[in-house]
Amino acid sequence: MTWHTQIGDRVLEGIEAKFYLEILQEAVYYLQEIEDFNDELECLTEDNIFDNANFNQKIVLLHSCLVALLNPDVPPPSLTNSLEAAAFFPFAFLQMKVEEEINLAEDGLFEEGEDYLKYCYRQRLWSVFEQLILPSWQAEEFDDDEEEYDDWSDFDYHSTDVEQWKWLVDELADRIFWDRDWQFSSEFPQLLDGIEPEFSQTTGIYEDYMSNRLPKVTPEEAKTALLEIQTWSI
């Protein structure tokens, strides 16, 4: 077991592993396009270190996360802000694509019969939600005043409610992450220069987690990592 997740030390399996792999591979393709056309990155994790890493560094970090989350034979990684941000990057990419899909549909840019494009990411996300999260919800009972679940009875992949989709993406991410500690590098960049013991006691964030150091990556290392990501199959 190679990743300390919200629901235990584990690797991703089954539909969850397949979904994460596919989204990560598409996110990497997106990074390649950004690199090739020198465009601005619109998909951010809110970790300043990962978001500002160069292409090769991002690829190596993403590869490290993929190996740790899908290969049970590797030792658990030492989690840092940049590594957790890399693991979260596919979810940030997914949220961006869902919002983009909704906006394009509302602008009338899909032709009749193009539902496979119009609902591409929402259908995939909904399918994973139905299998991984919805059953546990249906097995629980909630108080009448819990508005958090009020609008889910008529929710499906046709929904254009961006906030509901964002919440759903977060629910999937929460199966892996305990919190969003890596975002402290954006909210409190001074922490990268050192963390006071009092802050560590309050937040559980220690010196060895928050770092402004990124891996030194050669083009050959990045090329190897990229090829393994692209050809990884389940």
Coordinates of C-alpha atoms in Angstrom, one line a residue:
M1 CA 0.0 0.0 0.0
T2 CA 1.6 3.2 -1.1
W3 CA -0.5 6.2 -0.3
H4 CA -1.9 7.4 3.0
T5 CA -5.5 8.3 1.9
Q6 CA -8.7 9.5 3.6
I7 CA -10.0 5.9 3.6
G8 CA -6.8 4.0 4.5
D9 CA -3.3 3.2 3.2
R10 CA -4.0 1.9 -0.2
V11 CA -3.5 2.1 -4.0
L12 CA -6.3 3.0 -6.3
E13 CA -8.1 0.0 -7.8
G14 CA -10.8 -0.8 -10.3
I15 CA -12.9 2.1 -11.7
E16 CA -11.2 4.6 -9.4
A17 CA -7.7 3.7 -10.7
K18 CA -8.9 3.6 -14.4
F19 CA -10.6 7.0 -14.0
Y20 CA -7.6 8.6 -12.3
L21 CA -5.2 7.3 -14.9
E22 CA -7.3 8.5 -17.9
I23 CA -7.8 12.0 -16.4
L24 CA -4.1 12.2 -15.5
Q25 CA -3.1 11.2 -19.1
E26 CA -5.4 13.8 -20.5
A27 CA -4.1 16.4 -18.1
V28 CA -0.5 15.6 -19.3
Y29 CA -1.7 16.0 -22.9
Y30 CA -3.0 19.4 -21.9
L31 CA 0.3 20.3 -20.4
Q32 CA 2.0 19.3 -23.6
E33 CA -0.2 21.7 -25.6
I34 CA 0.5 24.5 -23.1
E35 CA 4.2 23.8 -23.6
D36 CA 4.1 23.5 -27.4
F37 CA 2.1 26.7 -27.9
N38 CA 3.6 28.7 -25.0
D39 CA 0.1 29.3 -23.6
E40 CA -0.8 30.3 -20.1
L41 CA -1.7 27.5 -17.7
E42 CA -5.4 27.8 -16.7
C43 CA -5.5 24.7 -14.5
L44 CA -4.0 25.5 -11.1
T45 CA -3.6 23.4 -7.9
E46 CA -3.1 26.6 -5.8
D47 CA 0.4 25.4 -4.8
N48 CA 2.7 28.1 -6.1
I49 CA 5.6 25.6 -6.3
F50 CA 4.0 23.0 -8.5
D51 CA 2.0 25.5 -10.6
N52 CA 5.2 27.4 -11.4
A53 CA 7.3 24.3 -12.1
N54 CA 8.6 23.8 -15.6
F55 CA 7.1 21.2 -17.9
N56 CA 9.7 18.5 -17.2
Q57 CA 9.4 19.0 -13.4
K58 CA 5.6 18.7 -13.6
I59 CA 5.9 15.5 -15.6
V60 CA 8.3 13.8 -13.2
L61 CA 6.1 14.8 -10.2
L62 CA 3.0 13.5 -11.9
H63 CA 4.8 10.3 -12.8
S64 CA 5.8 9.8 -9.1
C65 CA 2.2 10.3 -8.0
L66 CA 0.9 7.8 -10.6
V67 CA 3.4 5.2 -9.6
A68 CA 2.6 5.7 -5.9
L69 CA -1.2 5.6 -6.4
L70 CA -1.4 2.7 -8.8
N71 CA 1.6 0.4 -8.1
P72 CA 1.4 -1.5 -4.8
D73 CA 5.0 -2.6 -5.0
V74 CA 6.7 0.8 -4.4
P75 CA 7.3 2.3 -1.0
P76 CA 5.1 5.2 0.3
P77 CA 6.4 8.6 -0.8
S78 CA 7.3 11.3 1.6
L79 CA 4.5 13.8 1.0
T80 CA 5.4 17.4 0.3
N81 CA 3.3 20.3 -0.9
S82 CA 4.4 19.9 -4.5
L83 CA 3.9 16.2 -4.6
E84 CA 0.4 16.4 -3.2
A85 CA -0.4 19.2 -5.6
A86 CA 0.8 17.0 -8.4
A87 CA -1.5 14.2 -7.2
F88 CA -4.4 16.7 -7.1
F89 CA -3.6 18.2 -10.6
P90 CA -5.8 15.7 -12.5
F91 CA -8.8 16.8 -10.3
A92 CA -8.1 20.5 -11.0
F93 CA -7.9 19.6 -14.7
L94 CA -11.2 17.7 -14.5
Q95 CA -12.9 20.6 -12.8
M96 CA -11.6 23.0 -15.5
K97 CA -12.9 20.7 -18.3
V98 CA -16.4 20.3 -16.8
E99 CA -16.7 24.1 -16.5
E100 CA -15.5 24.5 -20.0
E101 CA -18.0 21.8 -21.3
I102 CA -20.9 23.6 -19.6
N103 CA -19.9 27.0 -20.9
L104 CA -19.5 25.7 -24.5
A105 CA -22.9 24.0 -24.3
E106 CA -24.5 27.2 -23.0
D107 CA -23.0 29.1 -25.9
G108 CA -24.6 26.7 -28.3
L109 CA -21.4 25.4 -29.8
F110 CA -22.4 21.7 -30.0
E111 CA -24.4 20.4 -32.9
E112 CA -27.5 18.1 -32.6
G113 CA -26.3 14.6 -32.0
E114 CA -23.0 15.6 -30.4
D115 CA -24.0 14.6 -26.8
Y116 CA -20.8 12.5 -26.6
L117 CA -19.0 15.8 -26.8
K118 CA -21.5 17.9 -24.9
Y119 CA -21.5 15.6 -21.9
C120 CA -18.1 13.9 -22.3
Y121 CA -16.6 14.8 -18.9
R122 CA -19.9 15.0 -17.0
Q123 CA -20.9 11.5 -18.1
R124 CA -17.6 10.0 -17.0
L125 CA -17.6 11.9 -13.7
W126 CA -21.2 10.9 -13.1
S127 CA -20.5 7.3 -13.8
V128 CA -17.7 7.2 -11.2
F129 CA -19.9 9.1 -8.7
E130 CA -22.7 6.6 -9.1
Q131 CA -20.4 3.7 -8.4
L132 CA -18.1 5.0 -5.7
I133 CA -20.0 7.7 -3.8
L134 CA -23.8 7.5 -4.4
P135 CA -24.3 4.1 -2.8
S136 CA -22.8 5.2 0.5
W137 CA -25.0 8.3 0.5
Q138 CA -28.1 6.2 -0.2
A139 CA -27.3 4.0 2.7
E140 CA -27.1 6.9 5.2
E141 CA -29.9 9.0 6.7
F142 CA -29.6 12.8 6.9
D143 CA -31.5 15.4 8.9
D144 CA -34.1 17.4 7.2
D145 CA -32.1 20.6 7.7
E146 CA -29.0 19.2 5.9
E147 CA -29.2 21.4 2.8
E148 CA -26.0 19.9 1.5
Y149 CA -27.8 17.0 0.0
D150 CA -31.2 18.6 -0.9
D151 CA -30.5 19.1 -4.6
W152 CA -29.0 15.7 -5.4
S153 CA -32.2 13.8 -6.0
D154 CA -32.6 15.2 -9.5
F155 CA -28.9 15.6 -10.2
D156 CA -27.5 13.7 -13.2
Y157 CA -24.9 14.2 -16.0
H158 CA -27.1 16.8 -17.7
S159 CA -26.7 19.3 -14.9
T160 CA -25.2 22.7 -15.6
D161 CA -24.7 23.6 -11.9
V162 CA -21.0 24.3 -11.8
E163 CA -20.9 24.4 -8.0
Q164 CA -22.5 20.9 -7.7
W165 CA -19.9 19.5 -10.1
K166 CA -17.1 21.2 -8.2
W167 CA -18.4 19.7 -5.0
L168 CA -18.5 16.3 -6.7
V169 CA -14.9 16.5 -7.9
D170 CA -13.9 17.4 -4.4
E171 CA -15.7 14.4 -3.1
L172 CA -13.7 12.1 -5.3
A173 CA -10.5 14.0 -4.4
D174 CA -11.3 13.5 -0.7
R175 CA -11.1 9.8 -1.1
I176 CA -7.3 10.4 -1.5
F177 CA -6.5 13.7 0.4
W178 CA -7.1 14.5 4.0
D179 CA -7.1 18.2 3.4
R180 CA -5.6 20.8 1.0
D181 CA -2.4 21.5 2.9
W182 CA -0.5 22.3 -0.3
Q183 CA -2.6 25.4 -0.8
F184 CA -0.9 27.0 2.2
S185 CA 2.0 27.8 -0.2
S186 CA -0.2 30.3 -2.0
E187 CA -2.1 31.6 1.0
F188 CA 0.9 31.9 3.3
P189 CA 4.1 31.9 1.0
Q190 CA 6.2 32.9 4.0
L191 CA 5.8 29.4 5.3
L192 CA 8.3 28.3 2.6
D193 CA 11.0 30.2 4.5
G194 CA 10.3 28.3 7.7
I195 CA 7.5 27.1 10.0
E196 CA 7.1 28.1 13.6
P197 CA 6.5 25.2 16.0
E198 CA 3.2 26.8 17.1
F199 CA 1.9 26.7 13.6
S200 CA 2.9 23.0 13.2
Q201 CA 1.1 22.1 16.4
T202 CA -2.1 23.9 15.2
T203 CA -2.2 22.7 11.6
G204 CA -0.1 19.5 11.6
I205 CA 2.1 21.0 8.8
Y206 CA 5.8 20.6 9.5
E207 CA 9.1 21.8 7.9
D208 CA 9.6 18.6 5.9
Y209 CA 6.2 19.0 4.2
M210 CA 6.4 22.6 3.0
S211 CA 9.3 23.1 0.6
N212 CA 10.2 25.4 -2.2
R213 CA 12.6 22.8 -3.7
L214 CA 11.7 21.0 -7.0
P215 CA 13.4 18.0 -8.5
K216 CA 16.3 18.5 -10.8
V217 CA 15.1 16.9 -14.0
T218 CA 17.1 16.1 -17.1
P219 CA 15.3 16.0 -20.5
E220 CA 15.9 12.3 -20.7
E221 CA 14.3 11.7 -17.3
A222 CA 11.3 13.7 -18.3
K223 CA 11.0 11.9 -21.6
T224 CA 11.1 8.5 -19.9
A225 CA 8.5 9.6 -17.3
L226 CA 6.2 11.0 -20.0
L227 CA 6.4 7.8 -22.1
E228 CA 5.5 5.7 -19.0
I229 CA 2.5 7.9 -18.2
Q230 CA 1.3 7.8 -21.8
T231 CA 1.6 4.0 -22.1
W232 CA 0.4 3.0 -18.6
S233 CA -2.6 0.8 -18.9
I234 CA -4.9 -1.1 -16.4

